[in-house]
Tab-separated table of C-alpha atoms in Angstrom:
chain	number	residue	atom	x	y	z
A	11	UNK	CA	-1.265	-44.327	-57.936
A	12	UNK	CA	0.088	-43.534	-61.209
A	13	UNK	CA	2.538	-45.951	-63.715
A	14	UNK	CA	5.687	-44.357	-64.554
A	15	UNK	CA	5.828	-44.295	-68.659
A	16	UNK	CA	7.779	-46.583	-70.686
A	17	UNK	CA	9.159	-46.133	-73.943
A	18	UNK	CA	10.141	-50.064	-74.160
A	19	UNK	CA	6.907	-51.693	-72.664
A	20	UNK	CA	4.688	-49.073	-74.660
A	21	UNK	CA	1.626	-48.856	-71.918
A	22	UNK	CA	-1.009	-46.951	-73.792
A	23	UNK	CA	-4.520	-48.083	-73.457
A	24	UNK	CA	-5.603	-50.395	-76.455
A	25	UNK	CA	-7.849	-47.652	-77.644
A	26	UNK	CA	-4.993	-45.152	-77.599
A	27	UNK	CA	-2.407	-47.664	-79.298
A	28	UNK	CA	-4.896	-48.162	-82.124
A	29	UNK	CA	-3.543	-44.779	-83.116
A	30	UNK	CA	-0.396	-44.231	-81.204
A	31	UNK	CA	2.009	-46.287	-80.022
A	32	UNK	CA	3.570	-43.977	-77.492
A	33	UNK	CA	3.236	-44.454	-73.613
A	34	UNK	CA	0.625	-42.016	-71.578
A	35	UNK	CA	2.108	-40.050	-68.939
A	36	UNK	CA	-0.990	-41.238	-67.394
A	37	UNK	CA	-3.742	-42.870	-68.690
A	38	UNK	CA	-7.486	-40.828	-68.468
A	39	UNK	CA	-10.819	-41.826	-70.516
A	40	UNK	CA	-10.479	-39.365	-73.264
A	41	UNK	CA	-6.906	-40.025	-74.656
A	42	UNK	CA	-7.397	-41.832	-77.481
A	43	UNK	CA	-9.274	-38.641	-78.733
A	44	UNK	CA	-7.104	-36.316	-78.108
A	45	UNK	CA	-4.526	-37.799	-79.558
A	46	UNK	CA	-6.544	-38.161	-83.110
A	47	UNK	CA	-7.262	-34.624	-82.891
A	48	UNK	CA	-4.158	-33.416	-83.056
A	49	UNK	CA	-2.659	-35.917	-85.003
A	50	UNK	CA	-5.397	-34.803	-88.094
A	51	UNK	CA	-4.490	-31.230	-87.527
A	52	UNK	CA	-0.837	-32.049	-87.093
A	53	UNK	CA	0.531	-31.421	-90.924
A	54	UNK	CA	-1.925	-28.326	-91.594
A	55	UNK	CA	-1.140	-26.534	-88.046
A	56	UNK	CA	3.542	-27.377	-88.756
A	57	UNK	CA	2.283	-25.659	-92.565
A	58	UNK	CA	0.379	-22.947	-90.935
A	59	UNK	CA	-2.565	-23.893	-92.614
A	60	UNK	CA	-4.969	-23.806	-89.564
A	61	UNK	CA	-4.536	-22.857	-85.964
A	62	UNK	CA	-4.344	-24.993	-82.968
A	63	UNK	CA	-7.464	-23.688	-81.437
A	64	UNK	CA	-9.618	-25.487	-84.051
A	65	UNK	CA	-8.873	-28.476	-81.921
A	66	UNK	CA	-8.331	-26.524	-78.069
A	67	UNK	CA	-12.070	-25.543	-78.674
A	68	UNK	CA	-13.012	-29.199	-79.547
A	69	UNK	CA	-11.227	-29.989	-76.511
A	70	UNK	CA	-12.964	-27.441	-74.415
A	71	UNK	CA	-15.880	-28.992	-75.258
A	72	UNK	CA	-14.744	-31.754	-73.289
A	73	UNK	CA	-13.826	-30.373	-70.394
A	74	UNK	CA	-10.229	-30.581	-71.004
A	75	UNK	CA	-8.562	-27.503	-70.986
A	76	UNK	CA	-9.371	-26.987	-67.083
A	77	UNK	CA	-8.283	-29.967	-65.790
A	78	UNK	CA	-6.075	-29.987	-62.492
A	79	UNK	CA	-7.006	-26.185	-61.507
A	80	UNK	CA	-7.055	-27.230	-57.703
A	81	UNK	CA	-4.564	-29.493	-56.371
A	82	UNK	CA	-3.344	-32.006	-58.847
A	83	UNK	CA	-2.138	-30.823	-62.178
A	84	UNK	CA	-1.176	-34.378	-63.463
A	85	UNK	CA	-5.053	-34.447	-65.398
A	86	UNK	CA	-4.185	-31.123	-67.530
A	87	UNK	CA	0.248	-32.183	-68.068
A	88	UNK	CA	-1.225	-35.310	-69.272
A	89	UNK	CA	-3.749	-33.708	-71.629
A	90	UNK	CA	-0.603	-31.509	-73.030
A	91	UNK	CA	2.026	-34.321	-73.175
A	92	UNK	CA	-0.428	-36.262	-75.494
A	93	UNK	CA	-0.470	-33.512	-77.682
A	94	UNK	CA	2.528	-32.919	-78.115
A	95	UNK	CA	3.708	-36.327	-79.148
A	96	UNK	CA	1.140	-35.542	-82.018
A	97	UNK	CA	1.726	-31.775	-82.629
A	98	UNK	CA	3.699	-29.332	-80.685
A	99	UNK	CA	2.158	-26.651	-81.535
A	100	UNK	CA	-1.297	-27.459	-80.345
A	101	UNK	CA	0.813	-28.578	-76.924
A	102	UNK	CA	2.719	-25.419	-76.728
A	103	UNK	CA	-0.769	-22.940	-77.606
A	104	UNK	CA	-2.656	-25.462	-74.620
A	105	UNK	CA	0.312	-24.390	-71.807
A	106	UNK	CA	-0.264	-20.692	-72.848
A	107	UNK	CA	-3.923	-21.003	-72.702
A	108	UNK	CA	-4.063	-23.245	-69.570
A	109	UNK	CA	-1.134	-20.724	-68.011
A	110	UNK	CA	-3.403	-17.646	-68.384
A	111	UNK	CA	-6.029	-19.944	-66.743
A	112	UNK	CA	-3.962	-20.422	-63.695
A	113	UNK	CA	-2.952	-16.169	-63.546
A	114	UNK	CA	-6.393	-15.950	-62.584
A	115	UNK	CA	-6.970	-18.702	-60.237
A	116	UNK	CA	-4.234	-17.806	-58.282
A	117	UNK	CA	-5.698	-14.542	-57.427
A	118	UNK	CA	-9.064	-15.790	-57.043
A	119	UNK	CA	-10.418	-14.492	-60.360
A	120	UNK	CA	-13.114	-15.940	-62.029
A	121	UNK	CA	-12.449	-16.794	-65.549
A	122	UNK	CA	-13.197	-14.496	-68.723
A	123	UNK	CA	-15.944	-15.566	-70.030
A	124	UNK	CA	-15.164	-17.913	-73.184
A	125	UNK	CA	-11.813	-19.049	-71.375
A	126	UNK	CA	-12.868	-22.220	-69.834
A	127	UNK	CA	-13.692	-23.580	-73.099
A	128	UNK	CA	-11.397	-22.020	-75.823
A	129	UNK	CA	-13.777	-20.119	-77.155
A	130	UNK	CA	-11.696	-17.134	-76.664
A	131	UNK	CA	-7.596	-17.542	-76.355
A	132	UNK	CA	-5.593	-16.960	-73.507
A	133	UNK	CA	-2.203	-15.299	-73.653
A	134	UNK	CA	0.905	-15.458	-71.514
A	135	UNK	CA	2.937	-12.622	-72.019
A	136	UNK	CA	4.552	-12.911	-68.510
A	137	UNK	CA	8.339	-13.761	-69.908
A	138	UNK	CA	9.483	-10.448	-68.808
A	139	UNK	CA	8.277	-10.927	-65.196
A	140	UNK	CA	10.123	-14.060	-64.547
A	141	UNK	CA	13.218	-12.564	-66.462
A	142	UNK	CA	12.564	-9.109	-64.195
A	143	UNK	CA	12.974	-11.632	-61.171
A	144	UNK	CA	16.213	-13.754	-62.073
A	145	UNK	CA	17.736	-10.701	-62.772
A	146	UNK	CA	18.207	-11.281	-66.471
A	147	UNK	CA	15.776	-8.998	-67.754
A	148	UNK	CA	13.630	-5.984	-67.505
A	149	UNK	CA	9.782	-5.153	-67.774
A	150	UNK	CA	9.189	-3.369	-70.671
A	151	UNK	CA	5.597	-1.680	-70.275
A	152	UNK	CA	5.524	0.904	-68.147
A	153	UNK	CA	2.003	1.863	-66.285
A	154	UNK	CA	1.148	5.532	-65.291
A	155	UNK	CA	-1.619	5.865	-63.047
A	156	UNK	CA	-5.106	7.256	-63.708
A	157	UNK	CA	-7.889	7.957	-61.770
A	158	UNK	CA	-9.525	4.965	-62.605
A	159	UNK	CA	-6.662	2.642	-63.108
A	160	UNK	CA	-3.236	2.828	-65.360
A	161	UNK	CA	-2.132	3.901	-69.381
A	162	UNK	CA	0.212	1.704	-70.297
A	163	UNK	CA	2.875	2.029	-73.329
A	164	UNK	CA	5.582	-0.203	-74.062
A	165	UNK	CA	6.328	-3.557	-75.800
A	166	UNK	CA	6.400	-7.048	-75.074
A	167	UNK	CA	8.927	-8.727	-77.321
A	168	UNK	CA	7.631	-11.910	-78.330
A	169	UNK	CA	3.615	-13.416	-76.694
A	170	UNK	CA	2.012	-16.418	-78.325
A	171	UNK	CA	-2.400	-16.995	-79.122
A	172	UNK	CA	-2.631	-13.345	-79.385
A	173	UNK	CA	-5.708	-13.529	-81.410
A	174	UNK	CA	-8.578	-10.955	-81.899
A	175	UNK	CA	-10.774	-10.559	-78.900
A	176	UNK	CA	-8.293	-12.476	-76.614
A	177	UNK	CA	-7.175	-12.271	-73.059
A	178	UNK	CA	-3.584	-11.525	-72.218
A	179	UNK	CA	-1.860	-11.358	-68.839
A	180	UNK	CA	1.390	-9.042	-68.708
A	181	UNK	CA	3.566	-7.246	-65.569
A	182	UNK	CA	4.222	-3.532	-65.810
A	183	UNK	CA	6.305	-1.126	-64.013
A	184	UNK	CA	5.037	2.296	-62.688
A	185	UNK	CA	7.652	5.347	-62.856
A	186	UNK	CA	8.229	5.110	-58.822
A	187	UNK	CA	9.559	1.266	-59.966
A	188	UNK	CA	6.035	-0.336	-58.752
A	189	UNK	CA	4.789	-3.783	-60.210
A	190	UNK	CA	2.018	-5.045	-61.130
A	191	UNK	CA	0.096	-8.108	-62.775
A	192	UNK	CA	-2.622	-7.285	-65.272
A	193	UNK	CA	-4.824	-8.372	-68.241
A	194	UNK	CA	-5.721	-6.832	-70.992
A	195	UNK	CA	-8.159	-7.832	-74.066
A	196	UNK	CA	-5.852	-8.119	-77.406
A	197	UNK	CA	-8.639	-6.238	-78.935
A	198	UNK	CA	-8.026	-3.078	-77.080
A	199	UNK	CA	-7.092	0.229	-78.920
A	200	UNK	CA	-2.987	0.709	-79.069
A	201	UNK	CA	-2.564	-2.953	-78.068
A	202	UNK	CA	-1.419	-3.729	-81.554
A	203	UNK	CA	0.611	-7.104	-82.942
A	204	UNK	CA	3.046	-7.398	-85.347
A	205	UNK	CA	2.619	-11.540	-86.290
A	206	UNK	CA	5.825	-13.167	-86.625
A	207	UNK	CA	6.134	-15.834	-89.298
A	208	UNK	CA	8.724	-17.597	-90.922
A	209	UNK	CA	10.209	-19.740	-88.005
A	210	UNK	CA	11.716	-23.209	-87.501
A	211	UNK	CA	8.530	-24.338	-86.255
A	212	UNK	CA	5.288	-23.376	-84.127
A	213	UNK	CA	4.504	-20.874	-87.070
A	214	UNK	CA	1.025	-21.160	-86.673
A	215	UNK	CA	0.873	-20.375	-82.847
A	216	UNK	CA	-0.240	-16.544	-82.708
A	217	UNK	CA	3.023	-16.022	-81.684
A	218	UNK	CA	3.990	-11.786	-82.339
A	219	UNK	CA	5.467	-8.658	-81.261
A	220	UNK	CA	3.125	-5.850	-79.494
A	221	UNK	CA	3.536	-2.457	-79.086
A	222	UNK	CA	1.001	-0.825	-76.320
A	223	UNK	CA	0.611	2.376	-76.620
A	224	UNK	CA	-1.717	4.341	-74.668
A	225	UNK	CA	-3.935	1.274	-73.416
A	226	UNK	CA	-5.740	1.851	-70.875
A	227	UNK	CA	-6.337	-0.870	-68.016
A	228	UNK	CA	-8.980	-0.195	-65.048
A	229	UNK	CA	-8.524	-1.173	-61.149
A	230	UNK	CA	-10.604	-3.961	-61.764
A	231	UNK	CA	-8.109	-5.601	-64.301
A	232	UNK	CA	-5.152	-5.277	-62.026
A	233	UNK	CA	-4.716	-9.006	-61.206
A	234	UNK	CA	-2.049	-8.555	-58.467
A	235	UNK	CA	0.338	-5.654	-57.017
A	236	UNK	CA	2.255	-8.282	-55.391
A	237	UNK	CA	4.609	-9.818	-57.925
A	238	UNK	CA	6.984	-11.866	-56.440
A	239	UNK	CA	3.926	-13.200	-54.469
A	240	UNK	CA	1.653	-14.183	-57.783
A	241	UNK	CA	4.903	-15.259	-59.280
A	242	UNK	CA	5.717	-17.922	-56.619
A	243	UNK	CA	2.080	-18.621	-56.856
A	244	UNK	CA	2.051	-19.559	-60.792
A	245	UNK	CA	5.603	-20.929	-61.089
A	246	UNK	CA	5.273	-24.161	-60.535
A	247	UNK	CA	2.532	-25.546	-62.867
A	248	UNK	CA	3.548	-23.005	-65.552
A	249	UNK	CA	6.940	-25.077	-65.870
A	250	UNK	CA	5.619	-28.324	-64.981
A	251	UNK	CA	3.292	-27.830	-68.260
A	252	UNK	CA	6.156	-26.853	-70.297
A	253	UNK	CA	8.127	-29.895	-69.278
A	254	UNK	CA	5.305	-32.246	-69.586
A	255	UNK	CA	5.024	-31.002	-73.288
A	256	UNK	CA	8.826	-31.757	-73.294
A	257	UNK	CA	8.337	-35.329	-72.484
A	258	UNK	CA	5.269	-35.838	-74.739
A	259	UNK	CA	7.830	-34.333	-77.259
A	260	UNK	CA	10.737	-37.049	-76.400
A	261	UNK	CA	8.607	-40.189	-75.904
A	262	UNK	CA	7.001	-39.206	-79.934
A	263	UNK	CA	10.983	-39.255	-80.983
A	264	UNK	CA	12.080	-42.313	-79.317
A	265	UNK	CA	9.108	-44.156	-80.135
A	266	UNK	CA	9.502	-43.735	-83.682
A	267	UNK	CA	12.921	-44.407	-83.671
A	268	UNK	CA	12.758	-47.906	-81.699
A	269	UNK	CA	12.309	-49.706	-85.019
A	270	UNK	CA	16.020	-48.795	-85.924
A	271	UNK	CA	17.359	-49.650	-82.668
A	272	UNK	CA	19.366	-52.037	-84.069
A	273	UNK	CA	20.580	-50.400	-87.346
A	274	UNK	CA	23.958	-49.557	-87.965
A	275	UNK	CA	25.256	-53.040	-86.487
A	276	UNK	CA	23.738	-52.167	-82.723
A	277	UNK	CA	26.039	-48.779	-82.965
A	278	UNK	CA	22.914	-46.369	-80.965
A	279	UNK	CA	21.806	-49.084	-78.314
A	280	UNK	CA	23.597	-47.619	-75.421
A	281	UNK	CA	22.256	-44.118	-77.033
A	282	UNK	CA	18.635	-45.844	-76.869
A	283	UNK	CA	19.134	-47.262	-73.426
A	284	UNK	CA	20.137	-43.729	-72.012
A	285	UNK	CA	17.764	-41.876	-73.688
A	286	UNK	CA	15.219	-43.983	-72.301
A	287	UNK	CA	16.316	-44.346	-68.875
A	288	UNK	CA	16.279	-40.629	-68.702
A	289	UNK	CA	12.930	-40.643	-70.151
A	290	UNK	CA	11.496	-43.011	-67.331
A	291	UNK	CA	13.217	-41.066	-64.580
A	292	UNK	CA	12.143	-37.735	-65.686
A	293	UNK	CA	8.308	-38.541	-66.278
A	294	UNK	CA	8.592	-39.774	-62.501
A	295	UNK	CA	9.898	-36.820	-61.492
A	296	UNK	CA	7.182	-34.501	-63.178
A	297	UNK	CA	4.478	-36.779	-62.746
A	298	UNK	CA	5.593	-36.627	-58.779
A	299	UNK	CA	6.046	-32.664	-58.658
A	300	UNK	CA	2.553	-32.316	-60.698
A	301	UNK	CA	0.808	-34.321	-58.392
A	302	UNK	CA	0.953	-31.368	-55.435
A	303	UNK	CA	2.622	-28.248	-57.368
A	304	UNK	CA	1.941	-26.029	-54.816
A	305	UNK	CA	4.695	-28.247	-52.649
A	306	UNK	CA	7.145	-28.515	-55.394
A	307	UNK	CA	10.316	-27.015	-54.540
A	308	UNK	CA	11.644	-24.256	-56.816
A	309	UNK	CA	14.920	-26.006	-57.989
A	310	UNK	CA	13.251	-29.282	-58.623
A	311	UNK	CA	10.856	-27.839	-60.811
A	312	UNK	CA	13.435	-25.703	-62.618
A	313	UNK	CA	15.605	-28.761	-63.234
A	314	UNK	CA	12.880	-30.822	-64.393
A	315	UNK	CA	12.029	-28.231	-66.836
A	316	UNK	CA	15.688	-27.622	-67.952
A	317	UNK	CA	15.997	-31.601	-67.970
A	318	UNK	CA	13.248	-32.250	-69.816
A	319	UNK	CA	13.922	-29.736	-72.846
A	320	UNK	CA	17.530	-31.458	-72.851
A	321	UNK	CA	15.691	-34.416	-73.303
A	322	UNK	CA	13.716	-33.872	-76.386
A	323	UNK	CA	16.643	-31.709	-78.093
A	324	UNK	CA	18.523	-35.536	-77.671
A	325	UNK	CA	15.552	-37.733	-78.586
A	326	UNK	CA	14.952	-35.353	-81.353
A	327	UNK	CA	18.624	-35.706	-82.372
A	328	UNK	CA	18.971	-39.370	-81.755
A	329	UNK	CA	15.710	-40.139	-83.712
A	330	UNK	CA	16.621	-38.446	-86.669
A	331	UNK	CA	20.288	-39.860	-86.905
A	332	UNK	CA	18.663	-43.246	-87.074
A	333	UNK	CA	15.734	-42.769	-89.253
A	334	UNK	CA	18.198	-41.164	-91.855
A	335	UNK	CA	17.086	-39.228	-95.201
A	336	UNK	CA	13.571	-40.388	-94.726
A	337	UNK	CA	13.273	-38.161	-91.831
A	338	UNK	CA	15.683	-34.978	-93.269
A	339	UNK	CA	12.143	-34.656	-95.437
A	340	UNK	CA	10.577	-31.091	-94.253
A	341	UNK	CA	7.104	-32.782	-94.129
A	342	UNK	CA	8.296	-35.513	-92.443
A	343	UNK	CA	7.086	-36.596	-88.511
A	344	UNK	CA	10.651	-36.709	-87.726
A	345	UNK	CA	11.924	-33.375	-88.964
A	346	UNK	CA	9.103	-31.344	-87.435
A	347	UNK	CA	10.450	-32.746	-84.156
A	348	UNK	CA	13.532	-31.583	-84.763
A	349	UNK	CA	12.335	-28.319	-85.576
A	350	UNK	CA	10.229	-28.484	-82.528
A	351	UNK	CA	12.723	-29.419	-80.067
A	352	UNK	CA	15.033	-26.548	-81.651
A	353	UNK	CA	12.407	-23.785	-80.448
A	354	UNK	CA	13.130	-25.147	-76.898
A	355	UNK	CA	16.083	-23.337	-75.574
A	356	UNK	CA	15.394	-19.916	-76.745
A	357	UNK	CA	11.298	-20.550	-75.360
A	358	UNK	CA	10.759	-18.516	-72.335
A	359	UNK	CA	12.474	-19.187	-69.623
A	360	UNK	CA	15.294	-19.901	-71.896
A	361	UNK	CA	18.242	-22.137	-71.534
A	362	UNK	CA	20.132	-19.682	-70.365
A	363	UNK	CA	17.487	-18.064	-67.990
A	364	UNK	CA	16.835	-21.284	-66.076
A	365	UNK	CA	20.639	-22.118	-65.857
A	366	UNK	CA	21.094	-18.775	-64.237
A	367	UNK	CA	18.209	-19.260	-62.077
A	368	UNK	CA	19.782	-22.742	-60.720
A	369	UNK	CA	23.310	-21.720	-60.332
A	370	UNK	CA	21.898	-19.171	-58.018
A	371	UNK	CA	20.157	-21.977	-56.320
């Protein structure tokens, strides 16, 4: 039995609220610290001044970046929804991480070593597989057999924790028009990454351009030939993540702005009162479709996601119209939100990806 969140009644556990006033998602013994790890990392990881894997590895430590890999996923969304109402970048580099976990369990693969615990990153560079599939995109590395297993050369356009001796999981193409699923170590010779800095926000997340050329990949790392398959297989928790760091993202916004609820003569109270009720109804939602992904429907998780992101584009919007010049402060809480939330429609599957996919139906 689970509590659905509420921005107005503020359920957090007392040790939580000591720190944070915003509502769990659920509530689960080691909240209160993960929410004071990323909120001390929070300012250094929006200036790029350390990486979100200083506190994923503390977390690992814990146990808690492999929660929810058989049946429920509501112990890991929770886990990322608290960090995002902290720091979004931490939330955002946990999905990848966590994602790359799931590529493998849904084959049956036992982890990398140094996965389970953070100790070495996991990267989702799957975008152009899901794109490949809607029929708004195309896979860009290309795989030509070997005797022992495939070259590949290509380039993925945009990957996040691609750090030295990583793992990343990509789909190529063979010349015949064959797909596959595989992973290959970030160190690997040709699998080279051109860092991209300078954005809105999530700066400090790995995030790059990589140009393969000539890496090789054996049978053994060949994680499926079956892509729509693995695809169907991984769908479901790898949105429900991203939409749980959605709602961690909105429930930060309106929280902070509740103290000016009132301002402007009572002008934003049906603005608050929306907001919210959207909030309450959407946590049910994901908290229900996280509880058994693997009988989500497709089209309720892609709406949730979709939803969701809407969500913390208008918390994000509404909180900073009421907190005024305080928040218009680069450094402040309130405009890294609003930085954050901007990242969301052009974040893989974009806006216009997942509209696509549910017009379709």
């Amino acid at each position: 039995m689970t509590a659905t969140p509420s921005i107005q009644s503020r359920t957090s556990s007392e040790t939580a609220e000591s720190h944070s006033k915003v509502p769990a998602l659920v509530e689960y013994p080691e909240r209160a610290t993960v929410l004071n790890l990323a909120a001390e990392q929070a300012a250094s990881v929006d200036a790029d001044e350390a990486s979100p894997f200083e506190t994923l590895r503390r977390l690992g430590e814990l146990g808690l970046l492999t929660k929810g890999r058989h049946g429920s996923l509501l112990p890991q969304a929770a886990v990322i929804y608290d960090l995002a109402t902290e720091c979004m970048s931490t939330a955002f580099s946990l999905w990848a991480h966590r994602s790359t976990i799931t590529f493998f369990d849904a084959v049956g693969r036992s982890l990398p070593d140094g996965l389970a615990d953070g100790s070495v990153s996991g990267s989702t560079a799957m975008a152009a597989a899901f794109k490949d599939a809607a029929g708004v995109g195309n896979i860009a590395v290309t795989a030509e057999p070997t005797e022992d297993g495939y070259v590949l050369n290509g380039v993925i356009p945009w990957a996040s924790n691609l750090y030295p001796h990583g793992v990343a999981v990509l789909p190529v193409v063979t010349a015949e028009g064959h797909k596959l699923i595989v992973t290959v170590r970030t160190e690997a010779a040709g699998f080279d990454v051109k860092p991209m800095k300078n954005l809105l926000a999530l700066d400090a997340t790995a995030s790059g351009f990589t140009k393969v050329t000539d890496v090789h990949v054996p049978s053994e790392d060949v994680l499926s030939d079956d892509v729509p398959g693995f695809l169907a297989s991984v769908s479901a928790p790898f949105l429900l993540m991203q939409a749980s760091f959605c709602l961690g993202l909105s429930a930060a916004a309106l929280t902070s702005a509740q103290e000016y609820r009132d301002s402007s003569n009572g002008v934003f109270r049906e603005d608050f009162d929306r907001r919210e009720q959207e909030f309450r109804e959407l946590s049910e939602e994901v908290i229900r479709l996280a509880e058994d992904p693997a009988a989500a429907g497709r089209l309720e998780v892609l709406k949730a996601r979709l939803n969701a992101a809407h969500l913390a584009q208008a918390a994000a919007h509404l909180e900073l119209t009421v907190v005024g010049g305080r928040g218009y402060v680069a450094t402040s809480a309130t405009a890294r939100r609003f930085r954050e939330a901007s990242f969301l429609p052009v974040q893989s599957p974009t806006e216009g990806h997942l509209r696509s996919e549910i017009r379709r139906g």
